[in-house]
Structure formats: structure tokens, C-alpha cells
Amino acid sequence: GAVVSQHPSRVICKSGTSVKIECRSLDFQATTMFWYRQFPKQSLMLMATSNEGSKATYEQGVEKDKFLINHASLTLSTLTVTSAHPEDSSFYICSASAGDYEQYFGPGTRLTVT
Amino acid sequence: DAKTTQPPSMDCAEGRAANLPCNHSTISGNEYVYWYRQIHSQGPQYIIHGLKNNETNEMASLIITEDRKSSTLILPHATLRDTAVYYCIADSDQTGANNLFFGTGTRLTVIP
């Protein structure tokens, strides 16, 4: 089946710094990728929809200037958390569509902001 | 997309069948029922989906009522590795191009 990878799997950063998370579709091209956030003991919440070559569509309440999304190629989307704060600590998960019925999820990135 | 409701948690003995219910009383005619699961600290994994016919694959079976207002995911012989949160999602898209709305899901614990 199709594989989606994320890098890094875990990251710890200091408050005020920026962190970039990569999401790659390894064996298929993904015109659409999604970014989700999951706080402890909660469900996944969609942050934004990323379309290759165009601006991402953000969900209500998600700051686009804080969570920068770039989808420059059909196999790579990046999420940059700018000026991270402790409340941004969360599990960030990306997913991608290969055009079949299944959505393929990455393994997630656990961000801890100290 | 239709909202789904699931029990928050269930236990199942190892080796027995796990039957996970889902209500989707407002589902529309073009919406499929998808099941995903999330093992702790991992990304979600697709299990199965269906429209109105019952479906079976190597992982599970999906039973959809005739009025399509509810469905049941069946894991025929649960193992400890099936302990996870199971999400039932109604989605009109069959290309994976729609974002998925994850409700609270059912936390299944398989007991040795």
C-alpha cells in the first residue's frame, strides 16, 4: 500500500523558535495533503488542506501566519510552526490521497515546546 | 458529511469477536461509511468502507443496516494488537480527497 512518512518523529524546541515538519508520500503523487493536530486524549482535528502548487486552506481558528504550509511538489508538504509556544505542543499528523478510496496517514510528529 | 456517534469505550476478550457499533442516522444516500483505527501514538489506519452492502476484507467485516442509519464493524478474532481507538466516519468522497472528520471514536481494549 501507499506510504506516507513524516520527519521528524519527535522534536523538542524552545519557546519562540520555529519548527518545520515534513510530510512525504513515498510511492505515489499526492495532489492533496491534510494536516491534523491531536492533543492528548482528544481526537484528530483538521488544521488545513494543502494542495500542490496553491495556497493551503485553513480551518476556522487556525492561524495561517503561525502554521505555515507549503506544498511545493506532489510528494512533499511542510508545516512550519512559527514562534512556537508551549500550547502548540501536540501530535501533528499529515495524510495524503492517492486518488483511491483510502487516505494514507503519516506516523505523526510529536512536538514539545519548552 | 453526516455526524456519527459511537460508544466511548468497549472491552473484548482476546480471540473473541469485537463488534463495534456506529450510528449515522443522518447519512445521505451518497455517503460511504468508513472505518479507521488509531493505535496509540501512531497515525490512523484505514480498515474498511462500504455504501450499503456488507463488506469484508482481511482485517474486518462491515455490516450496514438496510436503512443505512447504523453499522457495525466486526473484528472476527480480536488480538491484543487490535487495542486502539476506532473511528466511524461518513464521507461522500471515494477518492480520499476529502478531509476526514474524526469524532471521538470508540476505544477498544482487548483483554488477554
PDB file of C-alpha atoms in Angstrom:
ATOM      1  CA  GLY A   1       0.000   0.000   0.000  1.00  0.00           C
ATOM      2  CA  ALA A   2       0.900   3.652  -0.256  1.00  0.00           C
ATOM      3  CA  VAL A   3       3.246   5.025   2.377  1.00  0.00           C
ATOM      4  CA  VAL A   4       3.392   8.457   3.940  1.00  0.00           C
ATOM      5  CA  SER A   5       6.353   9.449   6.053  1.00  0.00           C
ATOM      6  CA  GLN A   6       6.872  12.329   8.446  1.00  0.00           C
ATOM      7  CA  HIS A   7      10.047  13.864   9.716  1.00  0.00           C
ATOM      8  CA  PRO A   8      10.962  14.345  12.451  1.00  0.00           C
ATOM      9  CA  SER A   9       9.006  11.866  14.546  1.00  0.00           C
ATOM     10  CA  ARG A  10       9.726  13.832  17.697  1.00  0.00           C
ATOM     11  CA  VAL A  11      11.014  17.332  18.247  1.00  0.00           C
ATOM     12  CA  ILE A  12      11.605  19.462  21.300  1.00  0.00           C
ATOM     13  CA  CYS A  13      12.093  23.160  20.813  1.00  0.00           C
ATOM     14  CA  LYS A  14      12.300  26.257  22.925  1.00  0.00           C
ATOM     15  CA  SER A  15       9.502  28.748  23.146  1.00  0.00           C
ATOM     16  CA  GLY A  16       9.750  31.395  20.435  1.00  0.00           C
ATOM     17  CA  THR A  17      11.582  29.256  17.912  1.00  0.00           C
ATOM     18  CA  SER A  18      10.192  27.766  14.697  1.00  0.00           C
ATOM     19  CA  VAL A  19       9.890  24.118  13.777  1.00  0.00           C
ATOM     20  CA  LYS A  20       9.418  22.558  10.363  1.00  0.00           C
ATOM     21  CA  ILE A  21       7.685  19.220   9.893  1.00  0.00           C
ATOM     22  CA  GLU A  22       7.902  17.351   6.593  1.00  0.00           C
ATOM     23  CA  CYS A  23       5.286  15.047   5.134  1.00  0.00           C
ATOM     24  CA  ARG A  24       6.224  12.892   2.157  1.00  0.00           C
ATOM     25  CA  SER A  25       4.289  10.483   0.011  1.00  0.00           C
ATOM     26  CA  LEU A  26       6.912   7.861  -0.740  1.00  0.00           C
ATOM     27  CA  ASP A  27       5.460   5.868  -3.611  1.00  0.00           C
ATOM     28  CA  PHE A  28       2.650   7.957  -5.008  1.00  0.00           C
ATOM     29  CA  GLN A  29       1.859  11.503  -6.003  1.00  0.00           C
ATOM     30  CA  ALA A  30      -0.484  13.411  -3.763  1.00  0.00           C
ATOM     31  CA  THR A  31      -2.222  16.455  -5.130  1.00  0.00           C
ATOM     32  CA  THR A  32      -3.916  16.937  -1.770  1.00  0.00           C
ATOM     33  CA  MET A  33      -2.451  16.546   1.681  1.00  0.00           C
ATOM     34  CA  PHE A  34      -4.076  17.239   5.012  1.00  0.00           C
ATOM     35  CA  TRP A  35      -2.614  18.383   8.314  1.00  0.00           C
ATOM     36  CA  TYR A  36      -4.232  17.346  11.570  1.00  0.00           C
ATOM     37  CA  ARG A  37      -3.428  18.124  15.174  1.00  0.00           C
ATOM     38  CA  GLN A  38      -4.209  15.887  18.106  1.00  0.00           C
ATOM     39  CA  PHE A  39      -3.996  16.919  21.743  1.00  0.00           C
ATOM     40  CA  PRO A  40      -3.670  14.261  24.451  1.00  0.00           C
ATOM     41  CA  LYS A  41      -6.758  12.090  24.824  1.00  0.00           C
ATOM     42  CA  GLN A  42      -8.556  14.003  22.098  1.00  0.00           C
ATOM     43  CA  SER A  43      -9.491  13.226  18.544  1.00  0.00           C
ATOM     44  CA  LEU A  44      -7.751  14.450  15.423  1.00  0.00           C
ATOM     45  CA  MET A  45      -8.682  17.944  14.365  1.00  0.00           C
ATOM     46  CA  LEU A  46      -8.113  19.131  10.828  1.00  0.00           C
ATOM     47  CA  MET A  47      -5.864  22.168  10.626  1.00  0.00           C
ATOM     48  CA  ALA A  48      -5.571  22.736   6.901  1.00  0.00           C
ATOM     49  CA  THR A  49      -5.854  21.251   3.465  1.00  0.00           C
ATOM     50  CA  SER A  50      -2.766  21.550   1.323  1.00  0.00           C
ATOM     51  CA  ASN A  51      -2.977  21.500  -2.456  1.00  0.00           C
ATOM     52  CA  GLU A  52       0.109  21.206  -4.597  1.00  0.00           C
ATOM     53  CA  GLY A  53       1.060  24.487  -6.152  1.00  0.00           C
ATOM     54  CA  SER A  54      -1.539  26.593  -4.390  1.00  0.00           C
ATOM     55  CA  LYS A  55      -2.195  28.157  -1.027  1.00  0.00           C
ATOM     56  CA  ALA A  56      -3.420  25.971   1.769  1.00  0.00           C
ATOM     57  CA  THR A  57      -6.973  26.206   3.036  1.00  0.00           C
ATOM     58  CA  TYR A  58      -7.077  26.650   6.784  1.00  0.00           C
ATOM     59  CA  GLU A  59      -9.837  25.610   9.134  1.00  0.00           C
ATOM     60  CA  GLN A  60     -11.535  28.215  11.242  1.00  0.00           C
ATOM     61  CA  GLY A  61      -9.472  29.143  14.249  1.00  0.00           C
ATOM     62  CA  VAL A  62      -6.151  28.012  12.793  1.00  0.00           C
ATOM     63  CA  GLU A  63      -3.759  30.917  12.303  1.00  0.00           C
ATOM     64  CA  LYS A  64      -2.282  30.759   8.829  1.00  0.00           C
ATOM     65  CA  ASP A  65       0.582  33.071   9.753  1.00  0.00           C
ATOM     66  CA  LYS A  66       1.553  30.837  12.626  1.00  0.00           C
ATOM     67  CA  PHE A  67       1.184  27.495  10.871  1.00  0.00           C
ATOM     68  CA  LEU A  68       2.842  27.922   7.501  1.00  0.00           C
ATOM     69  CA  ILE A  69       2.093  25.207   4.983  1.00  0.00           C
ATOM     70  CA  ASN A  70       3.989  24.686   1.768  1.00  0.00           C
ATOM     71  CA  HIS A  71       3.104  22.028  -0.803  1.00  0.00           C
ATOM     72  CA  ALA A  72       5.732  22.648  -3.442  1.00  0.00           C
ATOM     73  CA  SER A  73       5.687  19.212  -5.056  1.00  0.00           C
ATOM     74  CA  LEU A  74       3.380  16.269  -5.469  1.00  0.00           C
ATOM     75  CA  THR A  75       5.298  14.290  -2.856  1.00  0.00           C
ATOM     76  CA  LEU A  76       6.142  16.858  -0.197  1.00  0.00           C
ATOM     77  CA  SER A  77       4.207  19.150   2.093  1.00  0.00           C
ATOM     78  CA  THR A  78       5.740  21.005   5.009  1.00  0.00           C
ATOM     79  CA  LEU A  79       4.206  22.521   8.109  1.00  0.00           C
ATOM     80  CA  THR A  80       6.196  25.190   9.911  1.00  0.00           C
ATOM     81  CA  VAL A  81       5.121  26.176  13.394  1.00  0.00           C
ATOM     82  CA  THR A  82       6.431  29.700  13.819  1.00  0.00           C
ATOM     83  CA  SER A  83       7.209  31.275  17.173  1.00  0.00           C
ATOM     84  CA  ALA A  84       6.150  28.120  18.933  1.00  0.00           C
ATOM     85  CA  HIS A  85       4.681  28.283  22.424  1.00  0.00           C
ATOM     86  CA  PRO A  86       4.012  25.541  24.961  1.00  0.00           C
ATOM     87  CA  GLU A  87       0.330  25.447  23.969  1.00  0.00           C
ATOM     88  CA  ASP A  88       1.424  24.369  20.479  1.00  0.00           C
ATOM     89  CA  SER A  89       2.775  21.149  21.950  1.00  0.00           C
ATOM     90  CA  SER A  90       0.784  18.446  20.238  1.00  0.00           C
ATOM     91  CA  PHE A  91       0.841  15.448  17.925  1.00  0.00           C
ATOM     92  CA  TYR A  92       0.830  16.624  14.309  1.00  0.00           C
ATOM     93  CA  ILE A  93      -0.296  14.143  11.661  1.00  0.00           C
ATOM     94  CA  CYS A  94      -0.422  14.508   7.911  1.00  0.00           C
ATOM     95  CA  SER A  95      -2.367  12.458   5.414  1.00  0.00           C
ATOM     96  CA  ALA A  96      -2.462  12.183   1.662  1.00  0.00           C
ATOM     97  CA  SER A  97      -4.788  10.987  -1.018  1.00  0.00           C
ATOM     98  CA  ALA A  98      -3.520   8.723  -3.785  1.00  0.00           C
ATOM     99  CA  GLY A  99      -6.798   9.023  -5.656  1.00  0.00           C
ATOM    100  CA  ASP A 100      -8.254   5.767  -4.359  1.00  0.00           C
ATOM    101  CA  TYR A 101     -10.748   5.401  -1.546  1.00  0.00           C
ATOM    102  CA  GLU A 102      -8.182   5.320   1.205  1.00  0.00           C
ATOM    103  CA  GLN A 103      -6.487   8.239   2.878  1.00  0.00           C
ATOM    104  CA  TYR A 104      -2.950   7.434   3.939  1.00  0.00           C
ATOM    105  CA  PHE A 105      -1.666   8.828   7.196  1.00  0.00           C
ATOM    106  CA  GLY A 106       1.842   9.558   8.301  1.00  0.00           C
ATOM    107  CA  PRO A 107       3.137   8.227  11.620  1.00  0.00           C
ATOM    108  CA  GLY A 108       2.843  11.643  13.249  1.00  0.00           C
ATOM    109  CA  THR A 109       5.257  14.141  14.779  1.00  0.00           C
ATOM    110  CA  ARG A 110       5.224  14.816  18.475  1.00  0.00           C
ATOM    111  CA  LEU A 111       6.128  18.430  19.146  1.00  0.00           C
ATOM    112  CA  THR A 112       7.079  19.571  22.627  1.00  0.00           C
ATOM    113  CA  VAL A 113       7.695  23.259  23.217  1.00  0.00           C
ATOM    114  CA  THR A 114       9.529  24.082  26.428  1.00  0.00           C
TER     115      THR A 114
ATOM    116  CA  ASP B   1     -20.898  14.981   5.966  1.00  0.00           C
ATOM    117  CA  ALA B   2     -23.175  13.107   8.358  1.00  0.00           C
ATOM    118  CA  LYS B   3     -22.278  13.049  12.018  1.00  0.00           C
ATOM    119  CA  THR B   4     -21.615   9.655  13.572  1.00  0.00           C
ATOM    120  CA  THR B   5     -21.961   8.548  17.178  1.00  0.00           C
ATOM    121  CA  GLN B   6     -20.064   5.732  18.812  1.00  0.00           C
ATOM    122  CA  PRO B   7     -19.770   4.374  22.344  1.00  0.00           C
ATOM    123  CA  PRO B   8     -16.683   5.853  24.028  1.00  0.00           C
ATOM    124  CA  SER B   9     -15.184   2.540  25.044  1.00  0.00           C
ATOM    125  CA  MET B  10     -15.526  -1.222  24.802  1.00  0.00           C
ATOM    126  CA  ASP B  11     -13.682  -4.265  26.066  1.00  0.00           C
ATOM    127  CA  CYS B  12     -13.276  -7.531  24.232  1.00  0.00           C
ATOM    128  CA  ALA B  13     -11.648 -10.789  25.250  1.00  0.00           C
ATOM    129  CA  GLU B  14      -8.714 -11.893  23.147  1.00  0.00           C
ATOM    130  CA  GLY B  15      -9.781 -14.363  20.471  1.00  0.00           C
ATOM    131  CA  ARG B  16     -13.402 -13.309  20.566  1.00  0.00           C
ATOM    132  CA  ALA B  17     -15.208 -11.197  18.013  1.00  0.00           C
ATOM    133  CA  ALA B  18     -15.255  -7.480  18.637  1.00  0.00           C
ATOM    134  CA  ASN B  19     -18.433  -5.771  17.434  1.00  0.00           C
ATOM    135  CA  LEU B  20     -18.161  -2.001  17.282  1.00  0.00           C
ATOM    136  CA  PRO B  21     -21.399  -0.119  16.615  1.00  0.00           C
ATOM    137  CA  CYS B  22     -21.853   3.224  14.916  1.00  0.00           C
ATOM    138  CA  ASN B  23     -24.949   5.336  14.459  1.00  0.00           C
ATOM    139  CA  HIS B  24     -25.235   7.610  11.430  1.00  0.00           C
ATOM    140  CA  SER B  25     -28.930   8.364  11.285  1.00  0.00           C
ATOM    141  CA  THR B  26     -28.496  11.460   9.099  1.00  0.00           C
ATOM    142  CA  ILE B  27     -26.326   9.810   6.491  1.00  0.00           C
ATOM    143  CA  SER B  28     -27.176  10.806   2.945  1.00  0.00           C
ATOM    144  CA  GLY B  29     -27.509   8.484   0.009  1.00  0.00           C
ATOM    145  CA  ASN B  30     -24.090   9.238  -1.440  1.00  0.00           C
ATOM    146  CA  GLU B  31     -22.131   8.974   1.772  1.00  0.00           C
ATOM    147  CA  TYR B  32     -19.958   5.966   2.454  1.00  0.00           C
ATOM    148  CA  VAL B  33     -19.240   4.604   5.895  1.00  0.00           C
ATOM    149  CA  TYR B  34     -15.510   4.449   6.566  1.00  0.00           C
ATOM    150  CA  TRP B  35     -13.718   2.894   9.496  1.00  0.00           C
ATOM    151  CA  TYR B  36     -10.243   3.909  10.583  1.00  0.00           C
ATOM    152  CA  ARG B  37      -8.349   2.999  13.700  1.00  0.00           C
ATOM    153  CA  GLN B  38      -5.542   4.681  15.599  1.00  0.00           C
ATOM    154  CA  ILE B  39      -3.161   2.708  17.703  1.00  0.00           C
ATOM    155  CA  HIS B  40      -1.605   4.757  20.468  1.00  0.00           C
ATOM    156  CA  SER B  41       0.823   7.436  19.234  1.00  0.00           C
ATOM    157  CA  GLN B  42       0.531   6.395  15.597  1.00  0.00           C
ATOM    158  CA  GLY B  43      -1.274   7.800  12.579  1.00  0.00           C
ATOM    159  CA  PRO B  44      -4.724   6.438  11.741  1.00  0.00           C
ATOM    160  CA  GLN B  45      -5.040   3.344   9.590  1.00  0.00           C
ATOM    161  CA  TYR B  46      -7.790   2.553   7.119  1.00  0.00           C
ATOM    162  CA  ILE B  47      -9.807  -0.565   7.885  1.00  0.00           C
ATOM    163  CA  ILE B  48     -12.781  -0.846   5.590  1.00  0.00           C
ATOM    164  CA  HIS B  49     -15.575   1.115   3.957  1.00  0.00           C
ATOM    165  CA  GLY B  50     -18.955   0.491   2.380  1.00  0.00           C
ATOM    166  CA  LEU B  51     -22.037   2.139   0.949  1.00  0.00           C
ATOM    167  CA  LYS B  52     -24.964  -0.204   1.527  1.00  0.00           C
ATOM    168  CA  ASN B  53     -23.766  -3.739   1.029  1.00  0.00           C
ATOM    169  CA  ASN B  54     -21.927  -5.626   3.707  1.00  0.00           C
ATOM    170  CA  GLU B  55     -18.201  -5.708   3.120  1.00  0.00           C
ATOM    171  CA  THR B  56     -15.397  -7.982   4.234  1.00  0.00           C
ATOM    172  CA  ASN B  57     -11.652  -7.782   3.871  1.00  0.00           C
ATOM    173  CA  GLU B  58      -8.644  -9.328   5.548  1.00  0.00           C
ATOM    174  CA  MET B  59      -8.974  -7.056   8.554  1.00  0.00           C
ATOM    175  CA  ALA B  60     -12.675  -6.861   9.312  1.00  0.00           C
ATOM    176  CA  SER B  61     -16.281  -7.072   8.233  1.00  0.00           C
ATOM    177  CA  LEU B  62     -18.682  -4.177   7.930  1.00  0.00           C
ATOM    178  CA  ILE B  63     -22.386  -4.714   8.393  1.00  0.00           C
ATOM    179  CA  ILE B  64     -24.635  -1.831   7.329  1.00  0.00           C
ATOM    180  CA  THR B  65     -28.317  -1.873   8.189  1.00  0.00           C
ATOM    181  CA  GLU B  66     -30.795  -1.765   5.363  1.00  0.00           C
ATOM    182  CA  ASP B  67     -31.875   1.794   6.231  1.00  0.00           C
ATOM    183  CA  ARG B  68     -28.169   2.747   6.475  1.00  0.00           C
ATOM    184  CA  LYS B  69     -28.702   4.521   9.766  1.00  0.00           C
ATOM    185  CA  SER B  70     -26.230   2.372  11.604  1.00  0.00           C
ATOM    186  CA  SER B  71     -23.395  -0.036  11.021  1.00  0.00           C
ATOM    187  CA  THR B  72     -21.201  -2.478  12.897  1.00  0.00           C
ATOM    188  CA  LEU B  73     -17.524  -3.152  12.445  1.00  0.00           C
ATOM    189  CA  ILE B  74     -16.614  -6.719  13.276  1.00  0.00           C
ATOM    190  CA  LEU B  75     -13.120  -7.894  14.104  1.00  0.00           C
ATOM    191  CA  PRO B  76     -13.665 -11.646  13.978  1.00  0.00           C
ATOM    192  CA  HIS B  77     -10.866 -12.761  16.278  1.00  0.00           C
ATOM    193  CA  ALA B  78      -9.554  -9.828  18.283  1.00  0.00           C
ATOM    194  CA  THR B  79      -5.907  -9.814  19.272  1.00  0.00           C
ATOM    195  CA  LEU B  80      -4.039  -7.604  21.716  1.00  0.00           C
ATOM    196  CA  ARG B  81      -2.701  -5.635  18.754  1.00  0.00           C
ATOM    197  CA  ASP B  82      -6.257  -4.599  17.907  1.00  0.00           C
ATOM    198  CA  THR B  83      -6.367  -2.394  21.004  1.00  0.00           C
ATOM    199  CA  ALA B  84      -6.901   1.053  19.514  1.00  0.00           C
ATOM    200  CA  VAL B  85      -9.381   3.870  19.028  1.00  0.00           C
ATOM    201  CA  TYR B  86     -11.783   3.048  16.202  1.00  0.00           C
ATOM    202  CA  TYR B  87     -13.361   5.853  14.226  1.00  0.00           C
ATOM    203  CA  CYS B  88     -16.523   5.575  12.153  1.00  0.00           C
ATOM    204  CA  ILE B  89     -16.706   8.307   9.504  1.00  0.00           C
ATOM    205  CA  ALA B  90     -19.336   9.160   6.920  1.00  0.00           C
ATOM    206  CA  ASP B  91     -17.860  10.649   3.767  1.00  0.00           C
ATOM    207  CA  SER B  92     -19.274  11.249   0.318  1.00  0.00           C
ATOM    208  CA  ASP B  93     -15.926  11.015  -1.413  1.00  0.00           C
ATOM    209  CA  GLN B  94     -14.421   7.777  -2.619  1.00  0.00           C
ATOM    210  CA  THR B  95     -11.098   9.169  -3.766  1.00  0.00           C
ATOM    211  CA  GLY B  96      -9.657  10.056  -0.393  1.00  0.00           C
ATOM    212  CA  ALA B  97      -9.686  13.684  -1.441  1.00  0.00           C
ATOM    213  CA  ASN B  98     -11.944  14.902   1.339  1.00  0.00           C
ATOM    214  CA  ASN B  99     -10.668  15.718   4.780  1.00  0.00           C
ATOM    215  CA  LEU B 100     -11.990  13.245   7.306  1.00  0.00           C
ATOM    216  CA  PHE B 101     -13.987  14.329  10.332  1.00  0.00           C
ATOM    217  CA  PHE B 102     -12.843  12.255  13.272  1.00  0.00           C
ATOM    218  CA  GLY B 103     -15.350  12.126  16.079  1.00  0.00           C
ATOM    219  CA  THR B 104     -14.479  10.799  19.482  1.00  0.00           C
ATOM    220  CA  GLY B 105     -14.324   7.180  18.349  1.00  0.00           C
ATOM    221  CA  THR B 106     -14.525   4.018  20.416  1.00  0.00           C
ATOM    222  CA  ARG B 107     -11.566   2.977  22.492  1.00  0.00           C
ATOM    223  CA  LEU B 108     -11.392  -0.801  22.156  1.00  0.00           C
ATOM    224  CA  THR B 109      -9.362  -2.653  24.737  1.00  0.00           C
ATOM    225  CA  VAL B 110      -8.638  -6.293  24.010  1.00  0.00           C
ATOM    226  CA  ILE B 111      -8.153  -8.155  27.239  1.00  0.00           C
ATOM    227  CA  PRO B 112      -5.873 -11.209  27.487  1.00  0.00           C
TER     228      PRO B 112
END
